[in-house]
CSV table of C-alpha atoms in Angstrom, one decimal:
chain,number,residue,atom,x,y,z
H,1,UNK,CA,-18.5,-58.2,12.0
H,2,UNK,CA,-17.4,-55.7,9.4
H,3,UNK,CA,-13.7,-54.5,9.4
H,4,UNK,CA,-14.6,-51.0,10.3
H,5,UNK,CA,-16.1,-52.2,13.6
H,6,UNK,CA,-13.0,-54.1,14.6
H,7,UNK,CA,-11.2,-52.4,17.6
H,8,UNK,CA,-7.6,-51.6,17.0
H,9,UNK,CA,-5.4,-50.4,19.9
H,10,UNK,CA,-3.8,-47.0,19.2
H,11,UNK,CA,-0.9,-46.3,21.5
H,12,UNK,CA,0.3,-42.6,21.9
H,13,UNK,CA,2.9,-41.0,24.0
H,14,UNK,CA,2.1,-38.2,26.5
H,15,UNK,CA,3.8,-35.7,24.2
H,16,UNK,CA,1.7,-36.8,21.2
H,17,UNK,CA,-1.5,-36.6,23.3
H,18,UNK,CA,-0.6,-33.1,24.5
H,19,UNK,CA,0.2,-32.0,20.9
H,20,UNK,CA,-3.1,-33.5,19.5
H,21,UNK,CA,-5.1,-31.9,22.3
H,22,UNK,CA,-3.7,-28.5,21.5
H,23,UNK,CA,-4.4,-29.0,17.8
H,24,UNK,CA,-8.0,-30.1,18.5
H,25,UNK,CA,-8.7,-26.8,20.3
H,26,UNK,CA,-6.9,-24.5,17.8
H,27,UNK,CA,-8.8,-21.8,16.0
H,28,UNK,CA,-6.0,-20.9,13.6
H,29,UNK,CA,-5.0,-24.4,12.3
H,30,UNK,CA,-6.7,-25.8,9.1
H,31,UNK,CA,-10.0,-27.5,9.7
H,32,UNK,CA,-8.7,-30.8,8.3
H,33,UNK,CA,-5.8,-31.0,10.9
H,34,UNK,CA,-8.1,-30.1,13.8
H,35,UNK,CA,-10.7,-32.7,12.7
H,36,UNK,CA,-8.1,-35.5,12.4
H,37,UNK,CA,-6.6,-34.6,15.9
H,38,UNK,CA,-10.1,-34.8,17.3
H,39,UNK,CA,-10.7,-38.2,15.6
H,40,UNK,CA,-7.5,-39.7,17.1
H,41,UNK,CA,-8.2,-38.4,20.6
H,42,UNK,CA,-11.8,-39.6,20.5
H,43,UNK,CA,-10.7,-43.1,19.1
H,44,UNK,CA,-8.2,-43.4,22.0
H,45,UNK,CA,-11.0,-43.1,24.5
H,46,UNK,CA,-13.6,-45.2,22.5
H,47,UNK,CA,-12.0,-47.4,19.8
H,48,UNK,CA,-15.0,-47.5,17.6
H,49,UNK,CA,-14.9,-46.1,14.1
H,50,UNK,CA,-18.7,-45.6,14.0
H,51,UNK,CA,-18.9,-43.9,17.4
H,52,UNK,CA,-16.1,-41.6,16.7
H,53,UNK,CA,-17.5,-40.7,13.3
H,54,UNK,CA,-20.8,-39.8,14.9
H,55,UNK,CA,-19.2,-37.7,17.5
H,56,UNK,CA,-16.8,-35.8,15.2
H,57,UNK,CA,-19.4,-35.5,12.4
H,58,UNK,CA,-17.5,-37.5,9.6
H,59,UNK,CA,-18.0,-40.9,7.9
H,60,UNK,CA,-16.7,-44.0,9.8
H,61,UNK,CA,-14.5,-44.8,6.9
H,62,UNK,CA,-12.8,-41.4,7.3
H,63,UNK,CA,-12.0,-42.3,10.9
H,64,UNK,CA,-10.7,-45.7,9.8
H,65,UNK,CA,-8.3,-44.2,7.3
H,66,UNK,CA,-7.1,-41.7,9.8
H,67,UNK,CA,-6.5,-44.4,12.5
H,68,UNK,CA,-4.7,-46.7,9.9
H,69,UNK,CA,-2.4,-43.8,9.0
H,70,UNK,CA,-1.7,-43.2,12.6
H,71,UNK,CA,-0.7,-46.9,13.1
H,72,UNK,CA,1.5,-46.8,10.0
H,73,UNK,CA,3.2,-43.5,10.3
H,74,UNK,CA,2.5,-42.2,13.9
H,75,UNK,CA,-0.3,-39.9,15.2
H,76,UNK,CA,1.4,-36.6,14.4
H,77,UNK,CA,2.2,-37.7,10.9
H,78,UNK,CA,-1.4,-38.9,10.4
H,79,UNK,CA,-2.9,-35.5,10.8
H,80,UNK,CA,-0.8,-33.9,8.0
H,81,UNK,CA,-1.9,-33.9,4.3
H,82,UNK,CA,0.1,-36.4,2.3
H,83,UNK,CA,1.9,-35.1,-0.8
H,84,UNK,CA,0.0,-35.7,-4.0
H,85,UNK,CA,1.5,-35.8,-7.5
H,86,UNK,CA,-1.0,-33.3,-8.8
H,87,UNK,CA,-1.3,-32.1,-12.3
H,88,UNK,CA,1.7,-30.7,-14.2
H,89,UNK,CA,1.6,-26.9,-14.4
H,90,UNK,CA,0.3,-25.6,-17.7
H,91,UNK,CA,1.8,-22.2,-17.4
H,92,UNK,CA,5.5,-22.3,-17.7
H,93,UNK,CA,7.9,-20.2,-15.5
H,94,UNK,CA,9.0,-18.4,-18.6
H,95,UNK,CA,5.4,-17.4,-19.4
H,96,UNK,CA,4.9,-16.1,-15.9
H,97,UNK,CA,8.0,-14.0,-16.1
H,98,UNK,CA,6.8,-12.6,-19.4
H,99,UNK,CA,3.4,-11.7,-17.8
H,100,UNK,CA,5.0,-10.1,-14.8
H,101,UNK,CA,7.4,-8.1,-17.0
H,102,UNK,CA,4.4,-6.9,-19.0
H,103,UNK,CA,2.6,-5.9,-15.8
H,104,UNK,CA,5.5,-3.7,-14.9
H,105,UNK,CA,4.9,-1.6,-18.0
H,106,UNK,CA,2.1,0.9,-18.4
H,107,UNK,CA,-0.8,-0.1,-20.5
H,108,UNK,CA,-0.5,3.1,-22.6
H,109,UNK,CA,3.0,1.9,-23.6
H,110,UNK,CA,1.4,-1.0,-25.4
H,111,UNK,CA,-1.1,1.1,-27.4
H,112,UNK,CA,-4.0,1.2,-25.0
H,113,UNK,CA,-5.8,4.4,-24.0
H,114,UNK,CA,-5.7,3.2,-20.4
H,115,UNK,CA,-3.0,4.7,-18.1
H,116,UNK,CA,-2.5,1.5,-16.1
H,117,UNK,CA,-3.4,-2.1,-16.5
H,118,UNK,CA,-6.5,-3.8,-15.2
H,119,UNK,CA,-6.3,-7.5,-14.6
H,120,UNK,CA,-9.0,-8.0,-17.2
H,121,UNK,CA,-7.2,-6.0,-19.8
H,122,UNK,CA,-3.9,-7.7,-18.9
H,123,UNK,CA,-5.5,-11.1,-19.4
H,124,UNK,CA,-6.9,-10.1,-22.8
H,125,UNK,CA,-3.6,-8.7,-23.9
H,126,UNK,CA,-1.8,-11.9,-22.8
H,127,UNK,CA,-4.4,-14.1,-24.7
H,128,UNK,CA,-3.9,-12.0,-27.9
H,129,UNK,CA,-0.1,-11.6,-27.8
H,130,UNK,CA,1.1,-14.4,-25.6
H,131,UNK,CA,1.1,-17.2,-28.2
H,132,UNK,CA,3.0,-15.0,-30.7
H,133,UNK,CA,5.6,-14.4,-28.0
H,134,UNK,CA,6.1,-18.1,-27.7
H,135,UNK,CA,3.7,-18.7,-24.7
H,136,UNK,CA,0.9,-20.9,-26.1
H,137,UNK,CA,-0.2,-21.6,-22.5
H,138,UNK,CA,-1.7,-18.1,-22.4
H,139,UNK,CA,-4.1,-18.8,-25.3
H,140,UNK,CA,-7.0,-19.4,-22.8
H,141,UNK,CA,-5.7,-17.3,-19.9
H,142,UNK,CA,-8.4,-15.9,-17.6
H,143,UNK,CA,-8.5,-13.0,-15.2
H,144,UNK,CA,-8.4,-15.1,-12.1
H,145,UNK,CA,-5.1,-16.7,-13.2
H,146,UNK,CA,-3.6,-13.3,-13.8
H,147,UNK,CA,-4.5,-12.3,-10.3
H,148,UNK,CA,-2.9,-15.4,-8.8
H,149,UNK,CA,0.3,-15.0,-10.8
H,150,UNK,CA,0.6,-11.3,-9.9
H,151,UNK,CA,-0.3,-12.0,-6.3
H,152,UNK,CA,2.6,-14.5,-6.0
H,153,UNK,CA,5.0,-11.8,-7.1
H,154,UNK,CA,3.3,-9.1,-5.0
H,155,UNK,CA,2.7,-7.0,-8.1
H,156,UNK,CA,-0.3,-4.6,-8.2
H,157,UNK,CA,-0.2,-2.8,-11.6
H,158,UNK,CA,-3.6,-1.3,-11.2
H,159,UNK,CA,-2.7,0.7,-8.1
H,160,UNK,CA,-0.5,3.8,-7.6
H,161,UNK,CA,1.5,4.6,-4.5
H,162,UNK,CA,2.6,8.2,-4.4
H,163,UNK,CA,6.0,9.4,-3.2
H,164,UNK,CA,7.6,12.8,-2.9
H,165,UNK,CA,10.7,13.4,-4.9
H,166,UNK,CA,13.3,15.8,-3.5
H,167,UNK,CA,13.9,18.5,-6.1
H,168,UNK,CA,15.8,20.9,-3.9
H,169,UNK,CA,19.6,20.3,-4.0
H,170,UNK,CA,19.9,22.2,-0.7
H,171,UNK,CA,17.1,20.3,1.0
H,172,UNK,CA,19.1,19.2,4.0
H,173,UNK,CA,20.6,22.6,4.6
H,174,UNK,CA,17.3,24.4,4.4
H,175,UNK,CA,15.7,21.7,6.7
H,176,UNK,CA,18.4,22.3,9.2
H,177,UNK,CA,17.7,26.0,9.1
H,178,UNK,CA,14.0,25.4,9.9
H,179,UNK,CA,14.9,23.0,12.7
H,180,UNK,CA,17.3,25.6,14.2
H,181,UNK,CA,14.4,28.1,14.4
H,182,UNK,CA,12.4,25.4,16.2
H,183,UNK,CA,15.3,25.0,18.6
H,184,UNK,CA,15.3,28.7,19.2
H,185,UNK,CA,11.6,28.4,20.1
H,186,UNK,CA,12.4,25.8,22.7
H,187,UNK,CA,15.1,28.0,24.2
H,188,UNK,CA,12.9,31.0,24.3
H,189,UNK,CA,10.1,28.9,26.0
H,190,UNK,CA,12.5,27.9,28.7
H,191,UNK,CA,13.7,31.5,29.1
H,192,UNK,CA,10.1,32.7,29.3
H,193,UNK,CA,9.5,30.4,32.2
H,194,UNK,CA,12.2,32.4,34.1
H,195,UNK,CA,11.5,35.8,32.8
H,196,UNK,CA,8.2,37.1,31.3
H,197,UNK,CA,9.9,39.7,29.2
H,198,UNK,CA,12.2,37.2,27.3
H,199,UNK,CA,9.7,36.5,24.5
H,200,UNK,CA,8.7,40.1,24.0
H,201,UNK,CA,11.9,40.8,22.1
H,202,UNK,CA,11.2,38.2,19.4
H,203,UNK,CA,8.1,36.6,17.7
H,204,UNK,CA,8.4,33.4,15.7
H,205,UNK,CA,5.5,32.8,13.3
H,206,UNK,CA,4.8,29.7,11.2
H,207,UNK,CA,2.9,31.0,8.1
H,208,UNK,CA,1.2,29.6,5.1
H,209,UNK,CA,-1.9,30.0,2.9
H,210,UNK,CA,-4.9,27.6,2.5
H,211,UNK,CA,-6.4,28.5,-0.8
H,212,UNK,CA,-9.5,27.2,-2.5
H,213,UNK,CA,-11.9,27.0,0.5
H,214,UNK,CA,-15.2,26.5,-1.2
H,215,UNK,CA,-18.3,28.4,-0.3
H,216,UNK,CA,-21.0,25.8,-0.9
H,217,UNK,CA,-24.7,26.2,-0.2
H,218,UNK,CA,-27.4,23.6,0.2
H,219,UNK,CA,-30.4,23.5,-2.1
H,220,UNK,CA,-32.6,21.9,0.6
H,221,UNK,CA,-32.7,22.1,4.4
H,222,UNK,CA,-30.6,19.6,6.3
H,223,UNK,CA,-32.7,17.0,8.2
H,224,UNK,CA,-31.6,16.6,11.9
H,225,UNK,CA,-31.1,13.2,13.5
H,226,UNK,CA,-34.1,11.4,14.9
H,227,UNK,CA,-33.8,8.7,17.6
H,228,UNK,CA,-34.8,5.3,16.3
H,229,UNK,CA,-35.2,6.7,12.7
H,230,UNK,CA,-31.8,7.9,11.4
H,231,UNK,CA,-28.7,8.6,13.5
H,232,UNK,CA,-27.1,11.3,11.4
H,233,UNK,CA,-27.9,14.6,9.7
H,234,UNK,CA,-29.3,14.1,6.2
H,235,UNK,CA,-28.3,16.3,3.4
H,236,UNK,CA,-29.5,16.7,-0.2
H,237,UNK,CA,-26.9,15.7,-2.8
H,238,UNK,CA,-27.4,18.8,-4.8
H,239,UNK,CA,-25.4,22.0,-3.9
H,240,UNK,CA,-24.6,25.4,-5.2
H,241,UNK,CA,-21.2,26.9,-5.5
H,242,UNK,CA,-20.5,30.5,-4.6
H,243,UNK,CA,-16.8,30.6,-5.3
H,244,UNK,CA,-13.7,30.1,-3.2
H,245,UNK,CA,-11.7,32.0,-0.5
H,246,UNK,CA,-8.1,31.8,0.7
H,247,UNK,CA,-7.1,31.7,4.3
H,248,UNK,CA,-3.8,33.4,5.1
H,249,UNK,CA,-2.7,32.4,8.6
H,250,UNK,CA,0.3,32.4,10.8
H,251,UNK,CA,0.6,30.8,14.3
H,252,UNK,CA,2.8,32.3,16.9
H,253,UNK,CA,4.9,29.4,18.1
H,254,UNK,CA,5.6,31.0,21.5
H,255,UNK,CA,2.1,32.0,22.5
H,256,UNK,CA,-0.2,29.9,20.2
H,257,UNK,CA,-2.1,32.9,18.9
H,258,UNK,CA,-3.2,32.7,15.3
H,259,UNK,CA,-3.1,35.7,13.0
H,260,UNK,CA,-5.3,35.4,10.0
H,261,UNK,CA,-6.8,37.1,7.0
H,262,UNK,CA,-9.4,35.8,4.6
H,263,UNK,CA,-9.3,37.1,1.1
H,264,UNK,CA,-10.4,36.1,-2.4
H,265,UNK,CA,-6.9,35.5,-3.6
H,266,UNK,CA,-3.3,35.2,-2.1
H,267,UNK,CA,-1.1,37.4,-4.2
H,268,UNK,CA,1.7,39.7,-3.2
H,269,UNK,CA,-0.7,42.4,-2.1
H,270,UNK,CA,-2.6,40.0,0.2
H,271,UNK,CA,0.7,38.7,1.6
H,272,UNK,CA,1.8,42.3,2.3
H,273,UNK,CA,-1.5,42.9,4.0
H,274,UNK,CA,-0.8,40.0,6.3
H,275,UNK,CA,2.7,41.4,7.0
H,276,UNK,CA,1.1,44.7,8.0
H,277,UNK,CA,-1.2,42.8,10.3
H,278,UNK,CA,1.8,41.2,12.0
H,279,UNK,CA,3.6,44.6,12.1
H,280,UNK,CA,0.6,46.1,14.0
H,281,UNK,CA,0.3,43.2,16.3
H,282,UNK,CA,3.8,43.3,17.8
H,283,UNK,CA,5.7,46.1,19.5
H,284,UNK,CA,8.2,48.1,17.3
H,285,UNK,CA,11.2,46.6,19.0
H,286,UNK,CA,10.2,43.0,18.4
H,287,UNK,CA,11.9,40.9,15.7
H,288,UNK,CA,9.4,38.9,13.7
H,289,UNK,CA,10.7,35.7,12.3
H,290,UNK,CA,8.5,33.9,9.8
H,291,UNK,CA,8.8,30.2,8.6
H,292,UNK,CA,7.2,30.0,5.2
H,293,UNK,CA,7.4,28.3,1.8
H,294,UNK,CA,8.8,29.5,-1.5
H,295,UNK,CA,5.5,30.9,-3.0
H,296,UNK,CA,6.1,33.6,-5.6
H,297,UNK,CA,4.2,36.1,-3.5
H,298,UNK,CA,6.8,35.7,-0.6
H,299,UNK,CA,9.8,36.7,-2.7
H,300,UNK,CA,8.2,39.0,-5.3
H,301,UNK,CA,9.5,42.5,-6.1
H,302,UNK,CA,6.5,44.1,-4.5
H,303,UNK,CA,7.0,42.1,-1.3
H,304,UNK,CA,10.8,42.9,-1.2
H,305,UNK,CA,10.1,46.6,-1.7
H,306,UNK,CA,7.7,46.7,1.2
H,307,UNK,CA,10.2,44.8,3.4
H,308,UNK,CA,13.0,47.2,2.5
H,309,UNK,CA,10.9,50.1,3.8
H,310,UNK,CA,10.7,48.5,7.2
H,311,UNK,CA,13.3,49.0,10.0
H,312,UNK,CA,16.3,46.6,9.7
H,313,UNK,CA,15.7,43.4,11.6
H,314,UNK,CA,12.0,43.8,11.8
H,315,UNK,CA,11.2,40.8,9.6
H,316,UNK,CA,13.3,37.7,9.0
H,317,UNK,CA,12.2,34.9,6.7
H,318,UNK,CA,13.2,31.3,6.9
H,319,UNK,CA,12.1,29.3,3.9
H,320,UNK,CA,11.2,25.6,3.9
H,321,UNK,CA,12.8,23.6,1.1
H,322,UNK,CA,10.8,22.7,-2.0
H,323,UNK,CA,8.5,19.8,-1.3
H,324,UNK,CA,9.2,20.3,2.4
H,325,UNK,CA,6.0,22.0,3.5
H,326,UNK,CA,5.6,19.2,6.1
H,327,UNK,CA,8.4,21.0,8.0
H,328,UNK,CA,6.0,24.0,8.6
H,329,UNK,CA,4.0,23.6,11.8
H,330,UNK,CA,1.1,25.7,10.4
H,331,UNK,CA,0.2,22.7,8.3
H,332,UNK,CA,-0.8,20.8,11.4
H,333,UNK,CA,-3.1,23.7,12.4
H,334,UNK,CA,-4.7,23.8,8.9
H,335,UNK,CA,-5.4,20.1,9.1
H,336,UNK,CA,-7.1,20.4,12.5
H,337,UNK,CA,-9.0,23.5,11.4
H,338,UNK,CA,-10.2,21.8,8.2
H,339,UNK,CA,-11.5,18.8,10.2
H,340,UNK,CA,-13.1,20.7,13.0
H,341,UNK,CA,-14.5,23.9,11.3
H,342,UNK,CA,-14.5,23.6,7.5
H,343,UNK,CA,-15.6,20.0,7.2
H,344,UNK,CA,-19.2,19.7,6.0
H,345,UNK,CA,-19.6,23.5,6.2
H,346,UNK,CA,-22.4,25.0,4.2
H,347,UNK,CA,-23.0,28.8,3.7
H,348,UNK,CA,-25.2,31.1,1.7
H,349,UNK,CA,-22.4,33.3,0.4
H,350,UNK,CA,-18.7,34.0,0.4
H,351,UNK,CA,-19.2,36.7,3.0
H,352,UNK,CA,-20.8,34.2,5.4
H,353,UNK,CA,-17.9,31.8,4.8
H,354,UNK,CA,-15.5,34.5,5.7
H,355,UNK,CA,-17.3,35.3,8.9
H,356,UNK,CA,-17.5,31.6,9.8
H,357,UNK,CA,-13.7,31.2,9.3
H,358,UNK,CA,-12.8,34.2,11.3
H,359,UNK,CA,-15.2,33.1,14.0
H,360,UNK,CA,-13.3,29.8,14.1
H,361,UNK,CA,-10.0,31.6,14.4
H,362,UNK,CA,-11.4,33.7,17.3
H,363,UNK,CA,-12.5,30.5,19.0
H,364,UNK,CA,-9.0,29.0,18.6
H,365,UNK,CA,-7.5,32.2,20.1
H,366,UNK,CA,-9.7,32.0,23.1
H,367,UNK,CA,-7.9,28.8,24.1
H,368,UNK,CA,-4.6,29.0,22.2
H,369,UNK,CA,-2.6,25.8,21.7
H,370,UNK,CA,1.2,26.1,21.6
H,371,UNK,CA,2.4,23.9,18.8
H,372,UNK,CA,5.8,22.1,19.3
H,373,UNK,CA,8.1,20.5,16.8
H,374,UNK,CA,10.2,17.7,18.2
H,375,UNK,CA,11.0,15.3,15.3
H,376,UNK,CA,14.7,15.5,14.3
H,377,UNK,CA,15.1,18.6,16.5
H,378,UNK,CA,18.3,17.1,18.1
H,379,UNK,CA,20.0,17.1,14.6
H,380,UNK,CA,19.7,20.8,14.4
H,381,UNK,CA,21.9,21.3,17.5
């Protein structure tokens, strides 16, 4: 009888059996460990290399080697991969460090027209300049090896992650001023719950412009969805441009009402036109406080001259810091309006686009939503 048919008793403790059983059912462990655990458990019930091999789906000699390892080193040690000497690494640590340092530079800094590296370009540069830099191991470097080396260091020189640099020395102070206005909104809302006339003495409006809204027309009719044919609208790739419009909008943080104008541009004269709209919308004794950014139209000589002609205390501006437009609640309204109304919009003219935008504003005002700022509000107290 051949040696692989000879039955060998394999003794295992309850703890080892429990551990092997868990491994044999695992879906996250490597397939090799799962297979060895299944072999040992199957051999314990039926000590036949051939029968176990047929059951697990491996050669009987594979089962024999696994059982012999279990007898020599223990069942749990038998399922692990044994260390192998392997081949000596060709690429030295110094060469890897040189390549990573190179990847941390821009490609244009090394004479290429590319702004950033691609892994293919980086491999080519390393092949051409690595040997002269003392790294002969890079003479036949391939793109896949570059990806592995950069992946080990978690370097992605072909990608850009954007950040926002604070360029306003008074950022914290201006942010606190904006948050104080939001705190006042909260106080006024609580007062309004007790007295309806509390919010009539002041109006707090979050204002900004959304420029560059494109008036785009289709060149062929849209095709509607058809059950069982195509699930979405179908639209021809070609389109026609009719120009752009700017949406000037402010949302009343106490009532949720949106005041809006749509114009071709958003200069000082358009901003003053919006202020006149607010002036007409609120009673004469109401103080109108605006949260807005530092656009030149908001602080121009023309704007200041118009404000100086108004009664004292009628308008009060609170400016967000530079690169701090995210502090302005109107940005959230613009985002929602762009996704719900402006997305995929097609019109035949700028006039139609204006009408569609104003119709969208009217729809919002039929069911106004009171926007609330809560992030970092406690720090303004």
